PDB file of C-alpha atoms in Angstrom:
ATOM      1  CA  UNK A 205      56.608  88.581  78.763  1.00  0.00           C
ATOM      2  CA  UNK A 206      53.799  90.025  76.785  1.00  0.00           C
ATOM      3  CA  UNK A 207      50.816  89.244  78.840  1.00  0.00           C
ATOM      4  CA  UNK A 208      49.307  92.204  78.784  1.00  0.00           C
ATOM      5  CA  UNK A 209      49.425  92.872  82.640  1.00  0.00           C
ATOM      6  CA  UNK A 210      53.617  93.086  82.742  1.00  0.00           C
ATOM      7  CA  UNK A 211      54.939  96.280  82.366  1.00  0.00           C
ATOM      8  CA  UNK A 212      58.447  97.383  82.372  1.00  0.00           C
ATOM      9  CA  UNK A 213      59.254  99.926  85.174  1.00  0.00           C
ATOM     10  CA  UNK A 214      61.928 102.360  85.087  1.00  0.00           C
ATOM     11  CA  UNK A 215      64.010 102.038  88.200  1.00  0.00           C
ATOM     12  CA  UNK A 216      65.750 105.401  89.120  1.00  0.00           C
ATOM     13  CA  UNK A 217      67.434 107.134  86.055  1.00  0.00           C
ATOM     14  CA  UNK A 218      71.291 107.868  86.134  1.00  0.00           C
ATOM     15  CA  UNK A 219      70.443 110.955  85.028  1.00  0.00           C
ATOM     16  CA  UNK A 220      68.070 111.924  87.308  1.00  0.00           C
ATOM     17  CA  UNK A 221      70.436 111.076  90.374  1.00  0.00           C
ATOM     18  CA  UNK A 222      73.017 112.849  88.418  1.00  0.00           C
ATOM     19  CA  UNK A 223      71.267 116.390  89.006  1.00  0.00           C
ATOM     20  CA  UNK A 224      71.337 115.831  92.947  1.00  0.00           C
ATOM     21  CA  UNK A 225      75.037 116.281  92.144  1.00  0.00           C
ATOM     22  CA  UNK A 226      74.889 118.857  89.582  1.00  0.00           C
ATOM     23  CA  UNK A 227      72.952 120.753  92.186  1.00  0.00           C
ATOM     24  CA  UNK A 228      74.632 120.060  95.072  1.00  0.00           C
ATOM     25  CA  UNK A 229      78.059 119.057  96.720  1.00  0.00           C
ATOM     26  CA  UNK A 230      77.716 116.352  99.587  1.00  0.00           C
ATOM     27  CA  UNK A 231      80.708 115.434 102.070  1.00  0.00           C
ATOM     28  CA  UNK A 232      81.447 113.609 105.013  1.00  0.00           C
ATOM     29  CA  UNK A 233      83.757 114.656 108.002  1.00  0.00           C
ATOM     30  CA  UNK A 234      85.325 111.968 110.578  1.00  0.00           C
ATOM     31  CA  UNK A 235      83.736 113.446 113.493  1.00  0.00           C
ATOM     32  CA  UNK A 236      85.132 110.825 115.898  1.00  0.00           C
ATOM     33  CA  UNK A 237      87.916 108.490 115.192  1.00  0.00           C
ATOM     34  CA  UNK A 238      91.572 108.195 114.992  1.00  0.00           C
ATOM     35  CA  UNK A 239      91.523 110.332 112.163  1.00  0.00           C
ATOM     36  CA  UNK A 240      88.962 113.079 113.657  1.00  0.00           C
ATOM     37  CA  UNK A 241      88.401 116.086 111.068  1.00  0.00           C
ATOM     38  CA  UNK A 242      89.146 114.010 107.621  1.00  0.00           C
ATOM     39  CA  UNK A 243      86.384 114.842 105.472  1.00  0.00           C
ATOM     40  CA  UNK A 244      85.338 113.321 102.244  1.00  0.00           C
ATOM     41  CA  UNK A 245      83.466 114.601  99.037  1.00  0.00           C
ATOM     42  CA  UNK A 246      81.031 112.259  97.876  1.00  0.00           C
ATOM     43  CA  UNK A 247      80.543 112.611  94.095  1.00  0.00           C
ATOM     44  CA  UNK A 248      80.006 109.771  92.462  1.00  0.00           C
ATOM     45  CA  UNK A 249      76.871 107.318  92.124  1.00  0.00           C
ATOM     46  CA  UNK A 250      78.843 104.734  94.911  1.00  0.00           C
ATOM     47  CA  UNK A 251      81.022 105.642  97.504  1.00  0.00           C
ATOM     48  CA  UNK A 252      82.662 102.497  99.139  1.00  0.00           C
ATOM     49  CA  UNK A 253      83.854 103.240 102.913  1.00  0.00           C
ATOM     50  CA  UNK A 254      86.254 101.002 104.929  1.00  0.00           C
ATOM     51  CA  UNK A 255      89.661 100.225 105.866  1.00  0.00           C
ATOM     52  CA  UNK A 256      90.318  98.510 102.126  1.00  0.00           C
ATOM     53  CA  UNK A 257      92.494  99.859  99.371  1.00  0.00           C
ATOM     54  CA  UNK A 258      89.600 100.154  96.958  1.00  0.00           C
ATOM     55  CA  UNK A 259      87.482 102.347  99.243  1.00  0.00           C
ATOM     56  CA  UNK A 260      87.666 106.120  98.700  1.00  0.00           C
ATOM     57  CA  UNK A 261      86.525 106.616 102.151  1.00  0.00           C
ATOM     58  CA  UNK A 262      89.432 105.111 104.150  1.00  0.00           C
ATOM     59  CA  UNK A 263      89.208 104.647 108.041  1.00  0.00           C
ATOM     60  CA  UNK A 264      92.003 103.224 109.151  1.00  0.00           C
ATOM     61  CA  UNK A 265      90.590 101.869 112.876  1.00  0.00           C
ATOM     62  CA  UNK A 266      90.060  98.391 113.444  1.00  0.00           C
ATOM     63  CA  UNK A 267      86.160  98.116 114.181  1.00  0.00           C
ATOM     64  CA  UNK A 268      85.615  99.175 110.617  1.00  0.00           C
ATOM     65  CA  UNK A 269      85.500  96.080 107.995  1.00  0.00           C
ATOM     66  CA  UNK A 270      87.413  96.755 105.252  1.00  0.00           C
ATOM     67  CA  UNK A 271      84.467  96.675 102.845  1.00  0.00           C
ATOM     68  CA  UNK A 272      82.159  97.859 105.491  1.00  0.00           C
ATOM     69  CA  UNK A 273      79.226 100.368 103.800  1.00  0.00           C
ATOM     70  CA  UNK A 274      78.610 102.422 100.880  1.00  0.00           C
ATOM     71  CA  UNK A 275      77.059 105.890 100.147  1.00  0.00           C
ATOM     72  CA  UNK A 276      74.906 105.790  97.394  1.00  0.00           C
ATOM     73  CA  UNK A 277      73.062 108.820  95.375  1.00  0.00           C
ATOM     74  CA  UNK A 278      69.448 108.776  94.439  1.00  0.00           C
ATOM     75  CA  UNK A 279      67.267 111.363  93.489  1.00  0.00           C
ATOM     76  CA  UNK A 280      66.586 113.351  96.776  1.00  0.00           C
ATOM     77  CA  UNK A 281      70.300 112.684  97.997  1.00  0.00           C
ATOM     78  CA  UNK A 282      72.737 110.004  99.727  1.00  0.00           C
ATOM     79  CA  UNK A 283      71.697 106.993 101.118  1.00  0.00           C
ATOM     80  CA  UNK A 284      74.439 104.609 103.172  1.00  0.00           C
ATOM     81  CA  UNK A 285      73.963 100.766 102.953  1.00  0.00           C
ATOM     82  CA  UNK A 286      75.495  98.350 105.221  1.00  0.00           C
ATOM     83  CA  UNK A 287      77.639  95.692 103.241  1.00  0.00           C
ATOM     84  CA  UNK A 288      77.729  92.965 106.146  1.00  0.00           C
ATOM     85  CA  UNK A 289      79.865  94.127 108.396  1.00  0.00           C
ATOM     86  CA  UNK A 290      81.390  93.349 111.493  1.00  0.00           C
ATOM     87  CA  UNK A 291      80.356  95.968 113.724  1.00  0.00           C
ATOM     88  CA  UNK A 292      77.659  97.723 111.360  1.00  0.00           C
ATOM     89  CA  UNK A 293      76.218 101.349 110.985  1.00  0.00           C
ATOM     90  CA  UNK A 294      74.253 103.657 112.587  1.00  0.00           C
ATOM     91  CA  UNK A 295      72.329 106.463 111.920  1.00  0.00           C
ATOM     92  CA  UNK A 296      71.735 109.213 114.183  1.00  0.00           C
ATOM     93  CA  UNK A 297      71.862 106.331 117.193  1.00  0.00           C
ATOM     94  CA  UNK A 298      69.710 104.086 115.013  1.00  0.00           C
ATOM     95  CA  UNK A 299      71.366 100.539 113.629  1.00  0.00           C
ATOM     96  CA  UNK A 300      70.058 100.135 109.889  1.00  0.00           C
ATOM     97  CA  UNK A 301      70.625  97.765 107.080  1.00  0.00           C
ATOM     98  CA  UNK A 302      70.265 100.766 104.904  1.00  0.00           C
ATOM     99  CA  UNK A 303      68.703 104.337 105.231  1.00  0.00           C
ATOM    100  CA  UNK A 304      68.233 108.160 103.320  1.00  0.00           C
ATOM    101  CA  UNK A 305      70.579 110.235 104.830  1.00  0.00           C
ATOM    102  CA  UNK A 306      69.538 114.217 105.566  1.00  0.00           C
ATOM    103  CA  UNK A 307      71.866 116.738 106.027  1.00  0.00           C
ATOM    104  CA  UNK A 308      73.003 116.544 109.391  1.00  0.00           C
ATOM    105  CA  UNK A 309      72.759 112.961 109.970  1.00  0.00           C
ATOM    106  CA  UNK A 310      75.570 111.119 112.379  1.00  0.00           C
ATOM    107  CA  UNK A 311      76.773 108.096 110.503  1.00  0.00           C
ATOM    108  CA  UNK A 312      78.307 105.926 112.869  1.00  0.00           C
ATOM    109  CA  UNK A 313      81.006 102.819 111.373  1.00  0.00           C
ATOM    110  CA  UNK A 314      81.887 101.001 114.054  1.00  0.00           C
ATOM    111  CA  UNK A 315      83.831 103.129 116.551  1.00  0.00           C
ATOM    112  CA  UNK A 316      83.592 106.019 113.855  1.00  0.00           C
ATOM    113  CA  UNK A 317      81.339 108.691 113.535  1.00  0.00           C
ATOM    114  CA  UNK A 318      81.052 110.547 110.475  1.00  0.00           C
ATOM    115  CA  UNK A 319      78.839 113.597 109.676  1.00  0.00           C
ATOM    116  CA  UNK A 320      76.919 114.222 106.509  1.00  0.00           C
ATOM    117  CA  UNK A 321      76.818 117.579 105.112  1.00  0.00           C
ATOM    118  CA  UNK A 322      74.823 119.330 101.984  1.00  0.00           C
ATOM    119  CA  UNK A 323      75.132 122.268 100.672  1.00  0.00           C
ATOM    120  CA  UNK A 324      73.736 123.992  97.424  1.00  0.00           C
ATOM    121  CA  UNK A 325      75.823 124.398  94.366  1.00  0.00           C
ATOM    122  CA  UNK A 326      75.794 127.742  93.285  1.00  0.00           C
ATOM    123  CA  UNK A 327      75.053 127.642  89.510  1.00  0.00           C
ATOM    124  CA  UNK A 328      76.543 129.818  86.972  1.00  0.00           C
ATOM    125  CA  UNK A 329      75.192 132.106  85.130  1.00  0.00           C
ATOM    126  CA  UNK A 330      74.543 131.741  81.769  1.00  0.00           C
ATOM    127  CA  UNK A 331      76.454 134.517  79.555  1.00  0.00           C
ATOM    128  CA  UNK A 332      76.400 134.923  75.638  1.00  0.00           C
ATOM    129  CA  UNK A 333      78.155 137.597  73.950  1.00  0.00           C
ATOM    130  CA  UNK A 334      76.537 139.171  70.891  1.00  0.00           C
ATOM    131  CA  UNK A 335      78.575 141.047  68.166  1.00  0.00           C
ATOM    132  CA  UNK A 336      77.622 144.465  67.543  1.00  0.00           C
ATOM    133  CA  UNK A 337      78.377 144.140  64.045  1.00  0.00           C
ATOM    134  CA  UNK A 338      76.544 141.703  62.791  1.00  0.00           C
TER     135      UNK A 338
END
């Protein structure tokens, strides 16, 4: 539409999403559970988390759907997103529909609570080598 009013806005760049992970490594341990102490790194854009094949996060308890939330990147870090199930998620005690996670934050899948953790990349340093007889 070229009204003169509608402009196109840019909704969050890959790229920009992609330095969160450049710059730092995100994970989440089963803190409660039948599989207490599994812990998963989240490094891609969407991370699906249920009790289905196609999930990365597997939870293999039976209040978790098998399609039951995903952890998605943005700029300032993870988010998790509740994809309509059963017994839904919670954050830190709270029931959400979707939220920004901080490091820290309980994540709770039905009867499963998970624990989201950030930590800084170290970065390496840069090195060139320079012939001495050039």
């Amino acid at each position: 539409m070229h009204d003169g009013r509608t402009r196109k806005v840019e909704i969050e760049s890959a790229n920009r999403r992609g330095e969160f992970l450049e710059r730092h490594r995100a994970t989440l341990t089963l803190v409660s559970g039948s599989e207490a102490g599994a812990e998963w790194p989240l490094e891609g854009v969407r991370t699906l988390a249920g009790r289905s094949s196609k999930a990365l996060i597997q939870i293999e308890d039976a209040s978790v759907s098998a399609e039951h939330a995903a952890f998605e990147v943005c700029e300032s870090g993870f988010g998790v997103r509740d994809l309509a199930s059963t017994n839904g998620v919670r954050v830190n005690g709270k029931e959400v529909l979707s939220a920004l996670l901080e490091h820290g934050d309980r994540v709770r899948l039905g009867d499963c609570e998970l624990q989201y953790v950030v930590e800084a990349r170290e970065r390496p340093v840069k090195v060139w080598s320079v012939d001495s007889e050039a």
